Amino acid sequence: MPTDVFSALSNPVRRKLLESLREGPRAVNDLASQFSLSRPAVSEHLQVLRHAHLVREEPRGRQRYYHLVAEPLAQVQEWLHPFEHYWRERMRSLRDLLDEENP
Amino acid sequence: MPTDVFSALSNPVRRKLLESLREGPRAVNDLASQFSLSRPAVSEHLQVLRHAHLVREEPRGRQRYYHLVAEPLAQVQEWLHPFEHYWRERMRSLRDLLDEENP
DNA sequence: TTGACGCGTCGGGATTTTCCGACGTATGGT
DNA sequence: ACCATACGTCGGAAAATCCCGACGCGTCAA
């Protein structure tokens, strides 16, 4: 049931949700309004994000405000880190090549 | 047809494949041997990685050596970057709290 | 040339994901 | 007390994902 972070991020709607939550906590209808999706669909995406511990809910009256919980994203960065060296190296050699041709 | 990077990374087998390729180019049977999966299954995972431009193939005789192409991973890091601030901040306040309690 | 190897891909089954309308529950306003 | 609002979740349809055996093609070794 607790989905992993990578699967949670594989859906563009869920990524947009996280981006929205960067600007502060938001209620479900508010979040849903930016998609051409039914509210239940958005609600289910939020459930996936909850299982991945990427959001937290705070009830306020009859609304539920969702908060970003960014910590699990660190796992992705950690996974990425050993690869960083590779693309930086390639970017450097590309730059060197361009310098040669355009001194 | 060209799958996006996030979807490509959502599968643990594909992530392991990329990790293996960090140590250098490898042939398909060699890659497949580390999974309890049929070779066609691994071959199809490699196809997904190809469509995401995360690997490149180099034919050598009757084998195909797959190379890591790390550049598209930079997209993930770029997406991650605006979030980094959030989890670092939280880690800092946790550290401060621990310092207070254990001076 | 013949046979074995290394691989991609296809057809199809099983499972998962994504989505929706319908319904139930709790809260707020009147 | 009554009705509208905000939301979660359920049943089920449609689509996507994942996996396998079967097949075909090129390559190597004898």
PDB file of C-alpha atoms (C1' of nucleotides) in Angstrom:
ATOM      1  CA  MET A   1       0.000   0.000   0.000  1.00  0.00           C
ATOM      2  CA  PRO A   2       2.784   2.522   0.654  1.00  0.00           C
ATOM      3  CA  THR A   3       3.698   3.375  -2.923  1.00  0.00           C
ATOM      4  CA  ASP A   4       7.308   4.221  -3.664  1.00  0.00           C
ATOM      5  CA  VAL A   5       8.351   7.743  -4.561  1.00  0.00           C
ATOM      6  CA  PHE A   6       9.391   6.951  -8.120  1.00  0.00           C
ATOM      7  CA  SER A   7       5.982   5.527  -9.017  1.00  0.00           C
ATOM      8  CA  ALA A   8       4.289   8.502  -7.394  1.00  0.00           C
ATOM      9  CA  LEU A   9       6.296  10.857  -9.592  1.00  0.00           C
ATOM     10  CA  SER A  10       5.637   8.926 -12.788  1.00  0.00           C
ATOM     11  CA  ASN A  11       2.294  10.659 -13.325  1.00  0.00           C
ATOM     12  CA  PRO A  12       2.268  14.241 -14.680  1.00  0.00           C
ATOM     13  CA  VAL A  13      -0.874  15.170 -12.730  1.00  0.00           C
ATOM     14  CA  ARG A  14       0.794  14.180  -9.472  1.00  0.00           C
ATOM     15  CA  ARG A  15       3.911  16.148 -10.342  1.00  0.00           C
ATOM     16  CA  LYS A  16       1.787  19.223 -11.040  1.00  0.00           C
ATOM     17  CA  LEU A  17       0.033  18.728  -7.714  1.00  0.00           C
ATOM     18  CA  LEU A  18       3.360  18.767  -5.900  1.00  0.00           C
ATOM     19  CA  GLU A  19       4.413  21.869  -7.809  1.00  0.00           C
ATOM     20  CA  SER A  20       1.227  23.640  -6.740  1.00  0.00           C
ATOM     21  CA  LEU A  21       1.769  22.703  -3.125  1.00  0.00           C
ATOM     22  CA  ARG A  22       5.165  24.392  -3.174  1.00  0.00           C
ATOM     23  CA  GLU A  23       3.324  27.710  -2.934  1.00  0.00           C
ATOM     24  CA  GLY A  24       1.561  26.633   0.226  1.00  0.00           C
ATOM     25  CA  PRO A  25      -1.169  24.297   1.470  1.00  0.00           C
ATOM     26  CA  ARG A  26      -4.305  24.063  -0.655  1.00  0.00           C
ATOM     27  CA  ALA A  27      -7.736  22.480  -0.465  1.00  0.00           C
ATOM     28  CA  VAL A  28      -8.797  19.696  -2.802  1.00  0.00           C
ATOM     29  CA  ASN A  29     -11.309  21.619  -4.926  1.00  0.00           C
ATOM     30  CA  ASP A  30      -8.776  24.367  -5.316  1.00  0.00           C
ATOM     31  CA  LEU A  31      -6.145  21.884  -6.472  1.00  0.00           C
ATOM     32  CA  ALA A  32      -8.579  20.068  -8.739  1.00  0.00           C
ATOM     33  CA  SER A  33      -9.691  23.238 -10.527  1.00  0.00           C
ATOM     34  CA  GLN A  34      -6.458  23.445 -12.512  1.00  0.00           C
ATOM     35  CA  PHE A  35      -7.015  20.083 -14.215  1.00  0.00           C
ATOM     36  CA  SER A  36      -9.599  18.898 -16.699  1.00  0.00           C
ATOM     37  CA  LEU A  37     -10.243  15.970 -14.418  1.00  0.00           C
ATOM     38  CA  SER A  38     -13.078  15.007 -12.102  1.00  0.00           C
ATOM     39  CA  ARG A  39     -12.570  15.776  -8.455  1.00  0.00           C
ATOM     40  CA  PRO A  40     -12.567  12.087  -7.439  1.00  0.00           C
ATOM     41  CA  ALA A  41      -9.709  11.496  -9.863  1.00  0.00           C
ATOM     42  CA  VAL A  42      -7.647  14.250  -8.257  1.00  0.00           C
ATOM     43  CA  SER A  43      -8.616  12.928  -4.844  1.00  0.00           C
ATOM     44  CA  GLU A  44      -7.229   9.541  -5.815  1.00  0.00           C
ATOM     45  CA  HIS A  45      -3.990  11.079  -7.023  1.00  0.00           C
ATOM     46  CA  LEU A  46      -3.703  12.757  -3.654  1.00  0.00           C
ATOM     47  CA  GLN A  47      -4.180   9.364  -2.052  1.00  0.00           C
ATOM     48  CA  VAL A  48      -1.219   8.014  -3.984  1.00  0.00           C
ATOM     49  CA  LEU A  49       0.857  10.996  -2.868  1.00  0.00           C
ATOM     50  CA  ARG A  50      -0.251  10.363   0.705  1.00  0.00           C
ATOM     51  CA  HIS A  51       0.856   6.737   0.535  1.00  0.00           C
ATOM     52  CA  ALA A  52       4.204   7.895  -0.752  1.00  0.00           C
ATOM     53  CA  HIS A  53       4.353  10.353   2.188  1.00  0.00           C
ATOM     54  CA  LEU A  54       4.765  13.248  -0.190  1.00  0.00           C
ATOM     55  CA  VAL A  55       1.789  15.157   1.213  1.00  0.00           C
ATOM     56  CA  ARG A  56       0.098  15.585   4.560  1.00  0.00           C
ATOM     57  CA  GLU A  57      -3.511  16.558   5.170  1.00  0.00           C
ATOM     58  CA  GLU A  58      -4.790  19.104   7.620  1.00  0.00           C
ATOM     59  CA  PRO A  59      -8.585  19.257   8.111  1.00  0.00           C
ATOM     60  CA  ARG A  60      -9.962  22.772   8.339  1.00  0.00           C
ATOM     61  CA  GLY A  61     -13.667  22.756   8.790  1.00  0.00           C
ATOM     62  CA  ARG A  62     -15.132  20.910   5.876  1.00  0.00           C
ATOM     63  CA  GLN A  63     -12.109  21.317   3.686  1.00  0.00           C
ATOM     64  CA  ARG A  64      -8.851  19.424   3.761  1.00  0.00           C
ATOM     65  CA  TYR A  65      -5.713  21.365   3.168  1.00  0.00           C
ATOM     66  CA  TYR A  66      -2.884  19.386   1.669  1.00  0.00           C
ATOM     67  CA  HIS A  67       0.689  20.220   2.576  1.00  0.00           C
ATOM     68  CA  LEU A  68       3.825  19.347   0.693  1.00  0.00           C
ATOM     69  CA  VAL A  69       6.164  16.920   2.460  1.00  0.00           C
ATOM     70  CA  ALA A  70       9.343  17.105   0.434  1.00  0.00           C
ATOM     71  CA  GLU A  71      11.590  14.737   2.408  1.00  0.00           C
ATOM     72  CA  PRO A  72      10.946  11.587   0.352  1.00  0.00           C
ATOM     73  CA  LEU A  73      12.157  13.452  -2.718  1.00  0.00           C
ATOM     74  CA  ALA A  74      15.603  13.231  -1.207  1.00  0.00           C
ATOM     75  CA  GLN A  75      15.524   9.519  -2.041  1.00  0.00           C
ATOM     76  CA  VAL A  76      15.245  10.394  -5.709  1.00  0.00           C
ATOM     77  CA  GLN A  77      18.125  12.808  -5.470  1.00  0.00           C
ATOM     78  CA  GLU A  78      20.220  10.190  -3.704  1.00  0.00           C
ATOM     79  CA  TRP A  79      19.489   7.694  -6.445  1.00  0.00           C
ATOM     80  CA  LEU A  80      20.362  10.303  -9.032  1.00  0.00           C
ATOM     81  CA  HIS A  81      23.602  11.363  -7.435  1.00  0.00           C
ATOM     82  CA  PRO A  82      25.901   8.571  -8.693  1.00  0.00           C
ATOM     83  CA  PHE A  83      24.754   9.414 -12.235  1.00  0.00           C
ATOM     84  CA  GLU A  84      25.368  13.137 -12.002  1.00  0.00           C
ATOM     85  CA  HIS A  85      29.030  12.707 -12.719  1.00  0.00           C
ATOM     86  CA  TYR A  86      28.225  11.130 -16.095  1.00  0.00           C
ATOM     87  CA  TRP A  87      26.116  13.855 -17.622  1.00  0.00           C
ATOM     88  CA  ARG A  88      28.329  16.628 -16.252  1.00  0.00           C
ATOM     89  CA  GLU A  89      31.361  14.959 -17.841  1.00  0.00           C
ATOM     90  CA  ARG A  90      29.602  14.767 -21.189  1.00  0.00           C
ATOM     91  CA  MET A  91      28.531  18.379 -20.963  1.00  0.00           C
ATOM     92  CA  ARG A  92      32.109  19.373 -20.265  1.00  0.00           C
ATOM     93  CA  SER A  93      33.489  17.560 -23.306  1.00  0.00           C
ATOM     94  CA  LEU A  94      30.770  19.138 -25.441  1.00  0.00           C
ATOM     95  CA  ARG A  95      31.787  22.544 -24.179  1.00  0.00           C
ATOM     96  CA  ASP A  96      35.452  21.798 -24.867  1.00  0.00           C
ATOM     97  CA  LEU A  97      34.552  20.760 -28.398  1.00  0.00           C
ATOM     98  CA  LEU A  98      32.649  23.969 -29.004  1.00  0.00           C
ATOM     99  CA  ASP A  99      35.563  25.968 -27.615  1.00  0.00           C
ATOM    100  CA  GLU A 100      37.904  24.282 -30.049  1.00  0.00           C
ATOM    101  CA  GLU A 101      35.722  25.018 -33.037  1.00  0.00           C
ATOM    102  CA  ASN A 102      34.951  28.550 -31.921  1.00  0.00           C
ATOM    103  CA  PRO A 103      38.052  29.833 -30.187  1.00  0.00           C
TER     104      PRO A 103
ATOM    105  CA  MET B   1       6.330   6.556 -28.402  1.00  0.00           C
ATOM    106  CA  PRO B   2       9.161   8.516 -26.752  1.00  0.00           C
ATOM    107  CA  THR B   3       8.407   7.757 -23.116  1.00  0.00           C
ATOM    108  CA  ASP B   4       9.228  10.431 -20.582  1.00  0.00           C
ATOM    109  CA  VAL B   5      12.057   9.990 -18.122  1.00  0.00           C
ATOM    110  CA  PHE B   6       9.883   9.855 -15.007  1.00  0.00           C
ATOM    111  CA  SER B   7       7.832   6.938 -16.321  1.00  0.00           C
ATOM    112  CA  ALA B   8      11.005   5.153 -17.370  1.00  0.00           C
ATOM    113  CA  LEU B   9      12.344   5.443 -13.822  1.00  0.00           C
ATOM    114  CA  SER B  10       9.129   4.273 -12.182  1.00  0.00           C
ATOM    115  CA  ASN B  11      10.057   0.613 -12.639  1.00  0.00           C
ATOM    116  CA  PRO B  12      12.634  -0.941 -10.277  1.00  0.00           C
ATOM    117  CA  VAL B  13      13.971  -3.290 -12.943  1.00  0.00           C
ATOM    118  CA  ARG B  14      14.729  -0.355 -15.221  1.00  0.00           C
ATOM    119  CA  ARG B  15      16.440   1.523 -12.402  1.00  0.00           C
ATOM    120  CA  LYS B  16      18.622  -1.526 -11.684  1.00  0.00           C
ATOM    121  CA  LEU B  17      19.465  -1.727 -15.387  1.00  0.00           C
ATOM    122  CA  LEU B  18      20.686   1.864 -15.361  1.00  0.00           C
ATOM    123  CA  GLU B  19      22.701   1.190 -12.209  1.00  0.00           C
ATOM    124  CA  SER B  20      24.383  -1.775 -13.888  1.00  0.00           C
ATOM    125  CA  LEU B  21      25.240   0.289 -16.929  1.00  0.00           C
ATOM    126  CA  ARG B  22      27.103   2.777 -14.769  1.00  0.00           C
ATOM    127  CA  GLU B  23      29.936   0.264 -14.615  1.00  0.00           C
ATOM    128  CA  GLY B  24      30.198   0.166 -18.385  1.00  0.00           C
ATOM    129  CA  PRO B  25      28.389  -1.143 -21.465  1.00  0.00           C
ATOM    130  CA  ARG B  26      26.882  -4.605 -21.197  1.00  0.00           C
ATOM    131  CA  ALA B  27      25.181  -7.123 -23.466  1.00  0.00           C
ATOM    132  CA  VAL B  28      21.533  -8.085 -23.005  1.00  0.00           C
ATOM    133  CA  ASN B  29      22.008 -11.642 -21.691  1.00  0.00           C
ATOM    134  CA  ASP B  30      24.570 -10.321 -19.282  1.00  0.00           C
ATOM    135  CA  LEU B  31      22.119  -7.690 -18.023  1.00  0.00           C
ATOM    136  CA  ALA B  32      19.225 -10.140 -17.914  1.00  0.00           C
ATOM    137  CA  SER B  33      21.126 -12.683 -15.829  1.00  0.00           C
ATOM    138  CA  GLN B  34      20.770 -10.590 -12.670  1.00  0.00           C
ATOM    139  CA  PHE B  35      16.959 -10.723 -12.724  1.00  0.00           C
ATOM    140  CA  SER B  36      14.505 -13.559 -12.261  1.00  0.00           C
ATOM    141  CA  LEU B  37      12.862 -12.457 -15.480  1.00  0.00           C
ATOM    142  CA  SER B  38      12.708 -13.825 -18.980  1.00  0.00           C
ATOM    143  CA  ARG B  39      15.086 -12.304 -21.487  1.00  0.00           C
ATOM    144  CA  PRO B  40      12.264 -10.844 -23.613  1.00  0.00           C
ATOM    145  CA  ALA B  41      10.983  -9.017 -20.543  1.00  0.00           C
ATOM    146  CA  VAL B  42      14.378  -7.425 -19.951  1.00  0.00           C
ATOM    147  CA  SER B  43      14.614  -6.664 -23.662  1.00  0.00           C
ATOM    148  CA  GLU B  44      11.340  -4.766 -23.443  1.00  0.00           C
ATOM    149  CA  HIS B  45      12.522  -2.803 -20.449  1.00  0.00           C
ATOM    150  CA  LEU B  46      15.564  -1.840 -22.486  1.00  0.00           C
ATOM    151  CA  GLN B  47      13.232  -0.681 -25.235  1.00  0.00           C
ATOM    152  CA  VAL B  48      11.488   1.656 -22.794  1.00  0.00           C
ATOM    153  CA  LEU B  49      14.860   3.015 -21.711  1.00  0.00           C
ATOM    154  CA  ARG B  50      15.777   3.494 -25.373  1.00  0.00           C
ATOM    155  CA  HIS B  51      12.608   5.478 -26.036  1.00  0.00           C
ATOM    156  CA  ALA B  52      13.447   7.651 -23.050  1.00  0.00           C
ATOM    157  CA  HIS B  53      16.957   8.094 -24.521  1.00  0.00           C
ATOM    158  CA  LEU B  54      18.502   6.759 -21.349  1.00  0.00           C
ATOM    159  CA  VAL B  55      20.487   4.062 -23.155  1.00  0.00           C
ATOM    160  CA  ARG B  56      22.187   3.662 -26.512  1.00  0.00           C
ATOM    161  CA  GLU B  57      22.895   0.390 -28.292  1.00  0.00           C
ATOM    162  CA  GLU B  58      26.106  -0.625 -29.958  1.00  0.00           C
ATOM    163  CA  PRO B  59      26.037  -3.856 -32.001  1.00  0.00           C
ATOM    164  CA  ARG B  60      29.108  -6.033 -31.542  1.00  0.00           C
ATOM    165  CA  GLY B  61      28.878  -9.173 -33.602  1.00  0.00           C
ATOM    166  CA  ARG B  62      25.771 -10.977 -32.488  1.00  0.00           C
ATOM    167  CA  GLN B  63      25.499  -9.159 -29.214  1.00  0.00           C
ATOM    168  CA  ARG B  64      24.221  -5.680 -28.494  1.00  0.00           C
ATOM    169  CA  TYR B  65      26.031  -3.678 -25.920  1.00  0.00           C
ATOM    170  CA  TYR B  66      23.925  -1.130 -24.118  1.00  0.00           C
ATOM    171  CA  HIS B  67      25.471   2.101 -22.971  1.00  0.00           C
ATOM    172  CA  LEU B  68      24.201   4.466 -20.326  1.00  0.00           C
ATOM    173  CA  VAL B  69      23.107   7.888 -21.603  1.00  0.00           C
ATOM    174  CA  ALA B  70      22.718   9.917 -18.451  1.00  0.00           C
ATOM    175  CA  GLU B  71      21.750  13.324 -19.902  1.00  0.00           C
ATOM    176  CA  PRO B  72      17.969  12.922 -19.635  1.00  0.00           C
ATOM    177  CA  LEU B  73      18.386  12.350 -15.906  1.00  0.00           C
ATOM    178  CA  ALA B  74      19.269  16.016 -15.682  1.00  0.00           C
ATOM    179  CA  GLN B  75      15.586  16.750 -16.364  1.00  0.00           C
ATOM    180  CA  VAL B  76      14.696  14.913 -13.182  1.00  0.00           C
ATOM    181  CA  GLN B  77      17.247  16.849 -11.205  1.00  0.00           C
ATOM    182  CA  GLU B  78      15.952  20.096 -12.637  1.00  0.00           C
ATOM    183  CA  TRP B  79      12.424  19.193 -11.623  1.00  0.00           C
ATOM    184  CA  LEU B  80      13.671  18.261  -8.187  1.00  0.00           C
ATOM    185  CA  HIS B  81      15.679  21.392  -7.644  1.00  0.00           C
ATOM    186  CA  PRO B  82      12.888  23.802  -6.592  1.00  0.00           C
ATOM    187  CA  PHE B  83      11.921  21.264  -3.912  1.00  0.00           C
ATOM    188  CA  GLU B  84      15.390  20.795  -2.498  1.00  0.00           C
ATOM    189  CA  HIS B  85      15.099  23.926  -0.402  1.00  0.00           C
ATOM    190  CA  TYR B  86      12.106  22.469   1.425  1.00  0.00           C
ATOM    191  CA  TRP B  87      13.587  19.245   2.702  1.00  0.00           C
ATOM    192  CA  ARG B  88      16.926  20.861   3.535  1.00  0.00           C
ATOM    193  CA  GLU B  89      15.145  23.475   5.627  1.00  0.00           C
ATOM    194  CA  ARG B  90      13.297  20.795   7.537  1.00  0.00           C
ATOM    195  CA  MET B  91      16.483  18.830   8.081  1.00  0.00           C
ATOM    196  CA  ARG B  92      18.169  21.957   9.418  1.00  0.00           C
ATOM    197  CA  SER B  93      15.416  22.623  11.957  1.00  0.00           C
ATOM    198  CA  LEU B  94      15.600  18.976  13.020  1.00  0.00           C
ATOM    199  CA  ARG B  95      19.328  19.323  13.522  1.00  0.00           C
ATOM    200  CA  ASP B  96      18.862  22.539  15.507  1.00  0.00           C
ATOM    201  CA  LEU B  97      16.346  20.771  17.697  1.00  0.00           C
ATOM    202  CA  LEU B  98      18.762  17.920  18.370  1.00  0.00           C
ATOM    203  CA  ASP B  99      21.519  20.405  19.165  1.00  0.00           C
ATOM    204  CA  GLU B 100      19.297  22.106  21.720  1.00  0.00           C
ATOM    205  CA  GLU B 101      18.456  18.861  23.454  1.00  0.00           C
ATOM    206  CA  ASN B 102      22.027  17.560  23.294  1.00  0.00           C
ATOM    207  CA  PRO B 103      24.296  20.566  23.628  1.00  0.00           C
TER     208      PRO B 103
ATOM    209  C1'  DT C   1      26.221 -24.978 -45.068  1.00  0.00           C
ATOM    210  C1'  DT C   2      24.456 -26.219 -40.909  1.00  0.00           C
ATOM    211  C1'  DG C   3      23.455 -25.537 -36.319  1.00  0.00           C
ATOM    212  C1'  DA C   4      23.692 -22.903 -32.120  1.00  0.00           C
ATOM    213  C1'  DC C   5      23.659 -18.361 -30.096  1.00  0.00           C
ATOM    214  C1'  DG C   6      22.056 -13.378 -29.106  1.00  0.00           C
ATOM    215  C1'  DC C   7      18.654 -10.583 -29.716  1.00  0.00           C
ATOM    216  C1'  DG C   8      14.097  -7.912 -31.089  1.00  0.00           C
ATOM    217  C1'  DT C   9       9.381  -8.197 -31.510  1.00  0.00           C
ATOM    218  C1'  DC C  10       4.702 -10.029 -31.747  1.00  0.00           C
ATOM    219  C1'  DG C  11       0.268 -12.093 -29.721  1.00  0.00           C
ATOM    220  C1'  DG C  12      -2.007 -12.523 -25.786  1.00  0.00           C
ATOM    221  C1'  DG C  13      -2.875 -13.178 -20.744  1.00  0.00           C
ATOM    222  C1'  DA C  14      -2.720 -11.127 -16.141  1.00  0.00           C
ATOM    223  C1'  DT C  15      -2.405  -7.273 -13.389  1.00  0.00           C
ATOM    224  C1'  DT C  16      -2.269  -2.353 -12.424  1.00  0.00           C
ATOM    225  C1'  DT C  17      -3.405   2.330 -13.368  1.00  0.00           C
ATOM    226  C1'  DT C  18      -6.440   5.902 -14.432  1.00  0.00           C
ATOM    227  C1'  DC C  19     -10.771   7.700 -14.550  1.00  0.00           C
ATOM    228  C1'  DC C  20     -15.675   8.514 -13.669  1.00  0.00           C
ATOM    229  C1'  DG C  21     -20.447   8.706 -11.562  1.00  0.00           C
ATOM    230  C1'  DA C  22     -22.764   7.384  -7.483  1.00  0.00           C
ATOM    231  C1'  DC C  23     -22.995   7.289  -2.772  1.00  0.00           C
ATOM    232  C1'  DG C  24     -21.975   8.234   2.225  1.00  0.00           C
ATOM    233  C1'  DT C  25     -20.275  11.266   5.876  1.00  0.00           C
ATOM    234  C1'  DA C  26     -19.075  15.377   8.229  1.00  0.00           C
ATOM    235  C1'  DT C  27     -19.258  20.380   8.433  1.00  0.00           C
ATOM    236  C1'  DG C  28     -21.311  24.975   7.763  1.00  0.00           C
ATOM    237  C1'  DG C  29     -24.880  28.164   6.928  1.00  0.00           C
ATOM    238  C1'  DT C  30     -29.808  29.461   7.495  1.00  0.00           C
TER     239       DT C  30
ATOM    240  C1'  DA D   1     -33.879  20.832  11.457  1.00  0.00           C
ATOM    241  C1'  DC D   2     -32.643  21.370   6.731  1.00  0.00           C
ATOM    242  C1'  DC D   3     -29.971  21.786   2.708  1.00  0.00           C
ATOM    243  C1'  DA D   4     -25.641  22.811   0.321  1.00  0.00           C
ATOM    244  C1'  DT D   5     -20.687  22.174   0.387  1.00  0.00           C
ATOM    245  C1'  DA D   6     -16.166  19.559   0.632  1.00  0.00           C
ATOM    246  C1'  DC D   7     -14.407  15.495   0.559  1.00  0.00           C
ATOM    247  C1'  DG D   8     -13.249  10.138   0.602  1.00  0.00           C
ATOM    248  C1'  DT D   9     -14.204   5.911  -1.306  1.00  0.00           C
ATOM    249  C1'  DC D  10     -16.438   2.273  -3.944  1.00  0.00           C
ATOM    250  C1'  DG D  11     -17.815  -0.396  -8.364  1.00  0.00           C
ATOM    251  C1'  DG D  12     -16.585  -0.894 -12.652  1.00  0.00           C
ATOM    252  C1'  DA D  13     -14.972   0.463 -17.441  1.00  0.00           C
ATOM    253  C1'  DA D  14     -11.057   1.505 -20.329  1.00  0.00           C
ATOM    254  C1'  DA D  15      -6.397   1.768 -21.047  1.00  0.00           C
ATOM    255  C1'  DA D  16      -1.691   0.942 -19.915  1.00  0.00           C
ATOM    256  C1'  DT D  17       1.930  -1.970 -17.983  1.00  0.00           C
ATOM    257  C1'  DC D  18       4.285  -6.138 -17.300  1.00  0.00           C
ATOM    258  C1'  DC D  19       5.416 -10.615 -18.491  1.00  0.00           C
ATOM    259  C1'  DC D  20       5.987 -14.795 -21.186  1.00  0.00           C
ATOM    260  C1'  DG D  21       6.504 -18.309 -25.035  1.00  0.00           C
ATOM    261  C1'  DA D  22       6.938 -18.438 -29.911  1.00  0.00           C
ATOM    262  C1'  DC D  23       8.949 -16.886 -33.927  1.00  0.00           C
ATOM    263  C1'  DG D  24      12.276 -14.682 -37.078  1.00  0.00           C
ATOM    264  C1'  DC D  25      16.630 -12.627 -38.310  1.00  0.00           C
ATOM    265  C1'  DG D  26      21.462 -11.890 -38.341  1.00  0.00           C
ATOM    266  C1'  DT D  27      26.029 -13.688 -36.704  1.00  0.00           C
ATOM    267  C1'  DC D  28      29.513 -16.939 -35.432  1.00  0.00           C
ATOM    268  C1'  DA D  29      31.778 -21.501 -35.212  1.00  0.00           C
ATOM    269  C1'  DA D  30      32.560 -25.991 -37.196  1.00  0.00           C
TER     270       DA D  30
END
